């Protein structure tokens, strides 16, 4: 799991796995922690144009 002190949105690779979103930090190749992911989830929703209802 990624332990980088600073992760930028554009450094993350998102993939859809069924209903789940898999996030990976490109710089270290590790998956984001849940805390990190929650921070970026809103931006991702905007980017992909999905609204959570
Ligand atoms: Zn990282």
PDB file of N, CA and C and ligand atoms in Angstrom:
ATOM      1  N   UNK A   1       0.830  -1.201   0.000  1.00  0.00           N
ATOM      2  CA  UNK A   1       0.000   0.000   0.000  1.00  0.00           C
ATOM      3  C   UNK A   1       0.868   1.255   0.000  1.00  0.00           C
ATOM      4  N   UNK A   2       0.436   2.244  -0.756  1.00  0.00           N
ATOM      5  CA  UNK A   2       1.209   3.469  -0.927  1.00  0.00           C
ATOM      6  C   UNK A   2       1.387   4.222   0.389  1.00  0.00           C
ATOM      7  N   UNK A   3       2.626   4.621   0.651  1.00  0.00           N
ATOM      8  CA  UNK A   3       2.892   5.380   1.876  1.00  0.00           C
ATOM      9  C   UNK A   3       3.548   6.718   1.540  1.00  0.00           C
ATOM     10  N   UNK A   4       3.411   7.150   0.300  1.00  0.00           N
ATOM     11  CA  UNK A   4       3.999   8.430  -0.093  1.00  0.00           C
ATOM     12  C   UNK A   4       3.338   9.563   0.693  1.00  0.00           C
ATOM     13  N   UNK A   5       4.151  10.514   1.170  1.00  0.00           N
ATOM     14  CA  UNK A   5       3.580  11.617   1.939  1.00  0.00           C
ATOM     15  C   UNK A   5       2.671  12.504   1.099  1.00  0.00           C
ATOM     16  N   UNK A   6       2.989  12.615  -0.175  1.00  0.00           N
ATOM     17  CA  UNK A   6       2.165  13.467  -1.027  1.00  0.00           C
ATOM     18  C   UNK A   6       1.829  12.756  -2.323  1.00  0.00           C
ATOM     19  N   UNK A   7       0.548  12.667  -2.599  1.00  0.00           N
ATOM     20  CA  UNK A   7       0.102  12.025  -3.824  1.00  0.00           C
ATOM     21  C   UNK A   7      -0.777  13.011  -4.578  1.00  0.00           C
ATOM     22  N   UNK A   8      -0.483  13.188  -5.859  1.00  0.00           N
ATOM     23  CA  UNK A   8      -1.298  14.084  -6.664  1.00  0.00           C
ATOM     24  C   UNK A   8      -2.264  13.279  -7.509  1.00  0.00           C
ATOM     25  N   UNK A   9      -3.380  13.919  -7.774  1.00  0.00           N
ATOM     26  CA  UNK A   9      -4.446  13.245  -8.517  1.00  0.00           C
ATOM     27  C   UNK A   9      -3.949  12.695  -9.848  1.00  0.00           C
ATOM     28  N   UNK A  10      -3.133  13.473 -10.545  1.00  0.00           N
ATOM     29  CA  UNK A  10      -2.676  13.050 -11.878  1.00  0.00           C
ATOM     30  C   UNK A  10      -1.628  11.931 -11.811  1.00  0.00           C
ATOM     31  N   UNK A  11      -1.187  11.595 -10.625  1.00  0.00           N
ATOM     32  CA  UNK A  11      -0.225  10.498 -10.478  1.00  0.00           C
ATOM     33  C   UNK A  11      -0.918   9.161 -10.213  1.00  0.00           C
ATOM     34  N   UNK A  12      -2.213   9.202 -10.161  1.00  0.00           N
ATOM     35  CA  UNK A  12      -2.955   7.993  -9.816  1.00  0.00           C
ATOM     36  C   UNK A  12      -3.609   7.383 -11.051  1.00  0.00           C
ATOM     37  N   UNK A  13      -3.535   6.079 -11.097  1.00  0.00           N
ATOM     38  CA  UNK A  13      -4.169   5.345 -12.185  1.00  0.00           C
ATOM     39  C   UNK A  13      -5.421   4.694 -11.608  1.00  0.00           C
ATOM     40  N   UNK A  14      -6.556   4.972 -12.256  1.00  0.00           N
ATOM     41  CA  UNK A  14      -7.811   4.383 -11.793  1.00  0.00           C
ATOM     42  C   UNK A  14      -8.290   3.320 -12.770  1.00  0.00           C
ATOM     43  N   UNK A  15      -8.766   2.247 -12.208  1.00  0.00           N
ATOM     44  CA  UNK A  15      -9.314   1.188 -13.056  1.00  0.00           C
ATOM     45  C   UNK A  15     -10.611   0.703 -12.437  1.00  0.00           C
ATOM     46  N   UNK A  16     -11.545   0.353 -13.291  1.00  0.00           N
ATOM     47  CA  UNK A  16     -12.792  -0.210 -12.795  1.00  0.00           C
ATOM     48  C   UNK A  16     -12.686  -1.726 -12.756  1.00  0.00           C
ATOM     49  N   UNK A  17     -13.017  -2.305 -11.604  1.00  0.00           N
ATOM     50  CA  UNK A  17     -13.031  -3.749 -11.470  1.00  0.00           C
ATOM     51  C   UNK A  17     -14.429  -4.134 -11.011  1.00  0.00           C
ATOM     52  N   UNK A  18     -15.289  -4.422 -11.961  1.00  0.00           N
ATOM     53  CA  UNK A  18     -16.686  -4.656 -11.624  1.00  0.00           C
ATOM     54  C   UNK A  18     -17.283  -3.365 -11.100  1.00  0.00           C
ATOM     55  N   UNK A  19     -17.753  -3.364  -9.869  1.00  0.00           N
ATOM     56  CA  UNK A  19     -18.337  -2.173  -9.266  1.00  0.00           C
ATOM     57  C   UNK A  19     -17.315  -1.409  -8.435  1.00  0.00           C
ATOM     58  N   UNK A  20     -16.126  -1.961  -8.325  1.00  0.00           N
ATOM     59  CA  UNK A  20     -15.119  -1.327  -7.483  1.00  0.00           C
ATOM     60  C   UNK A  20     -14.143  -0.518  -8.325  1.00  0.00           C
ATOM     61  N   UNK A  21     -13.608   0.516  -7.741  1.00  0.00           N
ATOM     62  CA  UNK A  21     -12.578   1.298  -8.407  1.00  0.00           C
ATOM     63  C   UNK A  21     -11.237   0.960  -7.772  1.00  0.00           C
ATOM     64  N   UNK A  22     -10.311   0.524  -8.610  1.00  0.00           N
ATOM     65  CA  UNK A  22      -8.974   0.196  -8.149  1.00  0.00           C
ATOM     66  C   UNK A  22      -8.091   1.407  -8.427  1.00  0.00           C
ATOM     67  N   UNK A  23      -7.383   1.861  -7.422  1.00  0.00           N
ATOM     68  CA  UNK A  23      -6.515   3.020  -7.605  1.00  0.00           C
ATOM     69  C   UNK A  23      -5.071   2.628  -7.341  1.00  0.00           C
ATOM     70  N   UNK A  24      -4.196   3.122  -8.199  1.00  0.00           N
ATOM     71  CA  UNK A  24      -2.786   2.798  -8.045  1.00  0.00           C
ATOM     72  C   UNK A  24      -1.958   4.061  -8.213  1.00  0.00           C
ATOM     73  N   UNK A  25      -0.995   4.247  -7.326  1.00  0.00           N
ATOM     74  CA  UNK A  25      -0.092   5.384  -7.441  1.00  0.00           C
ATOM     75  C   UNK A  25       1.007   5.025  -8.427  1.00  0.00           C
ATOM     76  N   UNK A  26       1.093   5.780  -9.517  1.00  0.00           N
ATOM     77  CA  UNK A  26       2.054   5.438 -10.567  1.00  0.00           C
ATOM     78  C   UNK A  26       3.494   5.557 -10.093  1.00  0.00           C
ATOM     79  N   UNK A  27       3.756   6.499  -9.196  1.00  0.00           N
ATOM     80  CA  UNK A  27       5.133   6.752  -8.757  1.00  0.00           C
ATOM     81  C   UNK A  27       5.755   5.573  -8.021  1.00  0.00           C
ATOM     82  N   UNK A  28       4.971   4.891  -7.188  1.00  0.00           N
ATOM     83  CA  UNK A  28       5.524   3.783  -6.408  1.00  0.00           C
ATOM     84  C   UNK A  28       4.934   2.442  -6.841  1.00  0.00           C
ATOM     85  N   UNK A  29       3.850   2.491  -7.624  1.00  0.00           N
ATOM     86  CA  UNK A  29       3.249   1.257  -8.112  1.00  0.00           C
ATOM     87  C   UNK A  29       2.367   0.558  -7.104  1.00  0.00           C
ATOM     88  N   UNK A  30       2.134   1.194  -5.971  1.00  0.00           N
ATOM     89  CA  UNK A  30       1.313   0.573  -4.932  1.00  0.00           C
ATOM     90  C   UNK A  30      -0.108   1.126  -4.952  1.00  0.00           C
ATOM     91  N   UNK A  31      -1.017   0.349  -4.428  1.00  0.00           N
ATOM     92  CA  UNK A  31      -2.408   0.788  -4.335  1.00  0.00           C
ATOM     93  C   UNK A  31      -2.539   1.867  -3.262  1.00  0.00           C
ATOM     94  N   UNK A  32      -3.483   2.764  -3.477  1.00  0.00           N
ATOM     95  CA  UNK A  32      -3.711   3.805  -2.484  1.00  0.00           C
ATOM     96  C   UNK A  32      -4.393   3.223  -1.253  1.00  0.00           C
ATOM     97  N   UNK A  33      -4.117   3.839  -0.121  1.00  0.00           N
ATOM     98  CA  UNK A  33      -4.839   3.447   1.080  1.00  0.00           C
ATOM     99  C   UNK A  33      -6.251   4.005   0.991  1.00  0.00           C
ATOM    100  N   UNK A  34      -7.129   3.494   1.823  1.00  0.00           N
ATOM    101  CA  UNK A  34      -8.518   3.920   1.778  1.00  0.00           C
ATOM    102  C   UNK A  34      -8.638   5.409   2.087  1.00  0.00           C
ATOM    103  N   UNK A  35      -7.846   5.873   3.012  1.00  0.00           N
ATOM    104  CA  UNK A  35      -7.872   7.294   3.391  1.00  0.00           C
ATOM    105  C   UNK A  35      -7.462   8.166   2.204  1.00  0.00           C
ATOM    106  N   UNK A  36      -6.403   7.758   1.515  1.00  0.00           N
ATOM    107  CA  UNK A  36      -5.950   8.506   0.348  1.00  0.00           C
ATOM    108  C   UNK A  36      -7.008   8.488  -0.741  1.00  0.00           C
ATOM    109  N   UNK A  37      -7.603   7.331  -0.921  1.00  0.00           N
ATOM    110  CA  UNK A  37      -8.568   7.182  -1.995  1.00  0.00           C
ATOM    111  C   UNK A  37      -9.800   8.061  -1.779  1.00  0.00           C
ATOM    112  N   UNK A  38     -10.259   8.137  -0.554  1.00  0.00           N
ATOM    113  CA  UNK A  38     -11.437   8.941  -0.245  1.00  0.00           C
ATOM    114  C   UNK A  38     -11.201  10.396  -0.644  1.00  0.00           C
ATOM    115  N   UNK A  39      -9.981  10.868  -0.455  1.00  0.00           N
ATOM    116  CA  UNK A  39      -9.648  12.242  -0.831  1.00  0.00           C
ATOM    117  C   UNK A  39      -9.817  12.480  -2.330  1.00  0.00           C
ATOM    118  N   UNK A  40      -9.505  11.461  -3.107  1.00  0.00           N
ATOM    119  CA  UNK A  40      -9.502  11.635  -4.554  1.00  0.00           C
ATOM    120  C   UNK A  40     -10.808  11.190  -5.203  1.00  0.00           C
ATOM    121  N   UNK A  41     -11.629  10.531  -4.437  1.00  0.00           N
ATOM    122  CA  UNK A  41     -12.852   9.965  -4.999  1.00  0.00           C
ATOM    123  C   UNK A  41     -13.749  11.040  -5.599  1.00  0.00           C
ATOM    124  N   UNK A  42     -13.879  12.166  -4.909  1.00  0.00           N
ATOM    125  CA  UNK A  42     -14.738  13.252  -5.399  1.00  0.00           C
ATOM    126  C   UNK A  42     -14.245  13.785  -6.735  1.00  0.00           C
ATOM    127  N   UNK A  43     -12.930  13.954  -6.835  1.00  0.00           N
ATOM    128  CA  UNK A  43     -12.355  14.452  -8.088  1.00  0.00           C
ATOM    129  C   UNK A  43     -12.575  13.455  -9.222  1.00  0.00           C
ATOM    130  N   UNK A  44     -12.471  12.198  -8.877  1.00  0.00           N
ATOM    131  CA  UNK A  44     -12.653  11.149  -9.876  1.00  0.00           C
ATOM    132  C   UNK A  44     -14.096  11.126 -10.373  1.00  0.00           C
ATOM    133  N   UNK A  45     -15.011  11.254  -9.448  1.00  0.00           N
ATOM    134  CA  UNK A  45     -16.433  11.267  -9.803  1.00  0.00           C
ATOM    135  C   UNK A  45     -16.711  12.408 -10.770  1.00  0.00           C
ATOM    136  N   UNK A  46     -16.125  13.565 -10.507  1.00  0.00           N
ATOM    137  CA  UNK A  46     -16.279  14.710 -11.404  1.00  0.00           C
ATOM    138  C   UNK A  46     -15.681  14.410 -12.770  1.00  0.00           C
ATOM    139  N   UNK A  47     -14.506  13.851 -12.761  1.00  0.00           N
ATOM    140  CA  UNK A  47     -13.778  13.574 -13.994  1.00  0.00           C
ATOM    141  C   UNK A  47     -14.528  12.573 -14.865  1.00  0.00           C
ATOM    142  N   UNK A  48     -15.056  11.562 -14.236  1.00  0.00           N
ATOM    143  CA  UNK A  48     -15.749  10.507 -14.977  1.00  0.00           C
ATOM    144  C   UNK A  48     -17.215  10.858 -15.211  1.00  0.00           C
ATOM    145  N   UNK A  49     -17.659  11.902 -14.559  1.00  0.00           N
ATOM    146  CA  UNK A  49     -19.045  12.315 -14.737  1.00  0.00           C
ATOM    147  C   UNK A  49     -20.051  11.374 -14.102  1.00  0.00           C
ATOM    148  N   UNK A  50     -19.624  10.693 -13.045  1.00  0.00           N
ATOM    149  CA  UNK A  50     -20.558   9.810 -12.342  1.00  0.00           C
ATOM    150  C   UNK A  50     -21.029  10.527 -11.088  1.00  0.00           C
ATOM    151  N   UNK A  51     -22.288  10.469 -10.853  1.00  0.00           N
ATOM    152  CA  UNK A  51     -22.830  11.037  -9.624  1.00  0.00           C
ATOM    153  C   UNK A  51     -23.232   9.888  -8.705  1.00  0.00           C
ATOM    154  N   UNK A  52     -22.770   9.966  -7.484  1.00  0.00           N
ATOM    155  CA  UNK A  52     -23.197   8.946  -6.524  1.00  0.00           C
ATOM    156  C   UNK A  52     -24.521   9.396  -5.910  1.00  0.00           C
ATOM    157  N   UNK A  53     -25.530   8.535  -6.009  1.00  0.00           N
ATOM    158  CA  UNK A  53     -26.841   8.936  -5.520  1.00  0.00           C
ATOM    159  C   UNK A  53     -27.222   8.131  -4.286  1.00  0.00           C
TER     160      UNK A  53
HETATM  161 ZN1  LIG B   1       2.893   6.175  -3.658  1.00  0.00          ZN
END
